[in-house]
CSV table of C-alpha atoms in Angstrom, one decimal:
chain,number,residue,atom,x,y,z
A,1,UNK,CA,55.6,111.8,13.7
A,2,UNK,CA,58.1,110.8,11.1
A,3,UNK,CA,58.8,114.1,10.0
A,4,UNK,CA,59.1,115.7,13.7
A,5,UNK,CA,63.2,116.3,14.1
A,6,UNK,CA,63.0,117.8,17.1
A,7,UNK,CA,64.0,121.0,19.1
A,8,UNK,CA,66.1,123.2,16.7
A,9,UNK,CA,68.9,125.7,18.7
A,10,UNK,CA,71.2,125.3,21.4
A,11,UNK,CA,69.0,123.2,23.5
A,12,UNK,CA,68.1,121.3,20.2
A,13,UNK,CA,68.7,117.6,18.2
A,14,UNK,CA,71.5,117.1,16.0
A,15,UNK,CA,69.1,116.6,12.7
A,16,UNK,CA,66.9,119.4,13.7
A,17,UNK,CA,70.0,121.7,13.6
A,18,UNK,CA,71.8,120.7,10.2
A,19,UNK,CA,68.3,120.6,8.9
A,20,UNK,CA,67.9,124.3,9.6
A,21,UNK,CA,71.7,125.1,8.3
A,22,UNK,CA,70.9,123.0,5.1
A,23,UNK,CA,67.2,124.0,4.1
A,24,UNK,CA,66.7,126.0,0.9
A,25,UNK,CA,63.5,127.6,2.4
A,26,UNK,CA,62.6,127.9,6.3
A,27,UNK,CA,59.2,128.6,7.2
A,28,UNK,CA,58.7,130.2,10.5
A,29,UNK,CA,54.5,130.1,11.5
A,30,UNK,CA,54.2,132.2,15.0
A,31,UNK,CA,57.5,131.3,16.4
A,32,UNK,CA,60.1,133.8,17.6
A,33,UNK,CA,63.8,134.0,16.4
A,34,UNK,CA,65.1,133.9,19.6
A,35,UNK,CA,68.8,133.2,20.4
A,36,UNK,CA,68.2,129.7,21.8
A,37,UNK,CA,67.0,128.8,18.7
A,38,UNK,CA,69.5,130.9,16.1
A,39,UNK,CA,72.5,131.0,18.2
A,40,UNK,CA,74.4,133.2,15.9
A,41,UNK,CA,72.5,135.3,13.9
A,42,UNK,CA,74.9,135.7,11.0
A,43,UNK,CA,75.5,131.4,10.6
A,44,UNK,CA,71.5,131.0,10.8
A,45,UNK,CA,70.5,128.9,8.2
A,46,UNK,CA,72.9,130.5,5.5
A,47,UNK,CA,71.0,128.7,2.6
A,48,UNK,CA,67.7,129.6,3.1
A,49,UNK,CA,64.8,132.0,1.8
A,50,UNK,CA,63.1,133.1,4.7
A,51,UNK,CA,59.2,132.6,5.5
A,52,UNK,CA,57.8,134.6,8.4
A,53,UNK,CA,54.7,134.0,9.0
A,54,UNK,CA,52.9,136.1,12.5
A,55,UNK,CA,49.9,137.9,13.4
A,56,UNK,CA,52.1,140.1,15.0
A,57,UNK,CA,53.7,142.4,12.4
A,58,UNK,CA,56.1,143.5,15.0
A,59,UNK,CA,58.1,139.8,15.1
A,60,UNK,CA,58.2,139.4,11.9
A,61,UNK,CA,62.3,140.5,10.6
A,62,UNK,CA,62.9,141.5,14.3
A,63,UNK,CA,65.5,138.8,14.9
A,64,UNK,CA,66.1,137.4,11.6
A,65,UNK,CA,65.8,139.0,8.3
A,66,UNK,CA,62.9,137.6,6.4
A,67,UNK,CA,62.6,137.0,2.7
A,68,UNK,CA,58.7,136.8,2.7
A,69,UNK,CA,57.0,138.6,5.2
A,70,UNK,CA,53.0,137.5,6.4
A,71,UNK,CA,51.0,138.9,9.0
A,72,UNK,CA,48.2,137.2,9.9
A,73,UNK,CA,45.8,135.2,11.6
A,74,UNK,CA,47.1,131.7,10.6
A,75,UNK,CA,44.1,129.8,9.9
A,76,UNK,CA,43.5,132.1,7.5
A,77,UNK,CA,46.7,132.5,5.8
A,78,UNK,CA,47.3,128.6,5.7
A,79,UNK,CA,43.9,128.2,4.5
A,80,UNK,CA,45.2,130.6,1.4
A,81,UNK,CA,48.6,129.2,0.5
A,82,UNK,CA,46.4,125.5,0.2
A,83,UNK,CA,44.5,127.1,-2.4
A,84,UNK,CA,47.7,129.2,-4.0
A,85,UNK,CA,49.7,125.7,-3.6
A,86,UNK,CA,49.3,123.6,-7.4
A,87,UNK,CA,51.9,121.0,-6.8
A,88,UNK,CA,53.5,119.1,-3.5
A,89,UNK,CA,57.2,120.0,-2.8
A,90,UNK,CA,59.4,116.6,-4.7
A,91,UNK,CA,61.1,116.4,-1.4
A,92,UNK,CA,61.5,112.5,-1.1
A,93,UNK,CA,65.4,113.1,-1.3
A,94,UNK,CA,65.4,115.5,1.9
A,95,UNK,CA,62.9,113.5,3.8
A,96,UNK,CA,65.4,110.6,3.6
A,97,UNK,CA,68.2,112.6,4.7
A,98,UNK,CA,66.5,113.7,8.0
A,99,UNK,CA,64.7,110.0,8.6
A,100,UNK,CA,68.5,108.9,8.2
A,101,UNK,CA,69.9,111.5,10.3
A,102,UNK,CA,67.7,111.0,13.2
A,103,UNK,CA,68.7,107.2,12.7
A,104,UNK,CA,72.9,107.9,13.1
A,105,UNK,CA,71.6,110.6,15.7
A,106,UNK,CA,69.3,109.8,17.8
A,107,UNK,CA,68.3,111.1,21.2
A,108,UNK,CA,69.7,109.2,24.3
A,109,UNK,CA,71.1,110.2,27.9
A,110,UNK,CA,73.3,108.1,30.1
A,111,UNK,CA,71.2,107.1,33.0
A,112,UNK,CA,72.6,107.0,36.8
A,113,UNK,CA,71.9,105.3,39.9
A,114,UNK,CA,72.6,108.7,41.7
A,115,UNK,CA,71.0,111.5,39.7
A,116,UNK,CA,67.3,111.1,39.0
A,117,UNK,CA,67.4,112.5,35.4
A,118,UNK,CA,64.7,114.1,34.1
A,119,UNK,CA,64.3,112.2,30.7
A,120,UNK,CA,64.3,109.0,32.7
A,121,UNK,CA,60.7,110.3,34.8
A,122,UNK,CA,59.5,111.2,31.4
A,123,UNK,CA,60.0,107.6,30.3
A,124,UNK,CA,58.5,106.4,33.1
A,125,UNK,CA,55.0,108.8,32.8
A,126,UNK,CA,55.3,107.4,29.1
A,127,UNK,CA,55.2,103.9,30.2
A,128,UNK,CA,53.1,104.3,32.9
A,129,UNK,CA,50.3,106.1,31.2
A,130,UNK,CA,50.7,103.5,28.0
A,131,UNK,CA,51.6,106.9,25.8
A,132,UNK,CA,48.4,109.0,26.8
A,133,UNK,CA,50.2,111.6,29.1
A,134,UNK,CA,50.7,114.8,27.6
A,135,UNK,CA,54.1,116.6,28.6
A,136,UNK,CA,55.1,120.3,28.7
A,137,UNK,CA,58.3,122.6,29.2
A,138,UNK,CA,59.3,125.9,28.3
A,139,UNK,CA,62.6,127.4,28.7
């Protein structure tokens, strides 16, 4: 998707990262503040008002302090803020910035004729199931 950056953290993209470090407001929906993703806790994006957003009240501010705390069930609370929200975000500005980042940054590897690398057999189940394979990690 257009507006999909990426991984943010240490094992993240270049525009996801500066993103993060130059957003006015971060909004976090059931996703931990771990250190892979904030790396330092007192550089984490400096700028930005903080949304945490969990049905578990005890993640919310546990890694990151949080300017606007919400626990619940997020259906539910999405479902509200569409009814709170009046007006779309005038964010044309921003989205150029990251569709130009990702552009002077993109995501590439060096291949080898010794290594198999792993982004290489992910190319390969991507070409050789025509798109339709879905792929998943975890850390």
């Amino acid at each position: 998707h257009e507006l999909w950056m990426g991984m943010p953290g240490m094992h993240g993209t270049f525009t996801a990262n500066k993103a993060i470090q130059g957003a006015d407001l971060l909004v976090n929906i059931g996703a931990r503040f771990d250190d892979r993703v904030t790396m330092k806790l007192d550089g984490f994006a400096p700028n930005a008002k903080i949304v945490h957003i969990d049905i578990d009240p005890a993640e919310i501010g546990k890694n990151v302090p949080t300017d606007i705390p919400i626990v619940g069930d997020i259906k539910t609370v999405l479902q509200q803020a569409n009814k709170e929200v009046k007006y779309a975000a005038k964010a044309d500005a921003w989205r150029a910035h990251i569709q130009q980042s990702k552009l002077d940054h993109p995501l590439g590897y060096v291949d080898s004729e010794v290594v198999l690398k792993p982004q290489w057999v992910i190319e390969m189940i991507h070409e050789t199931t025509k798109g339709e394979a879905i792929v998943t990690t975890d850390v």
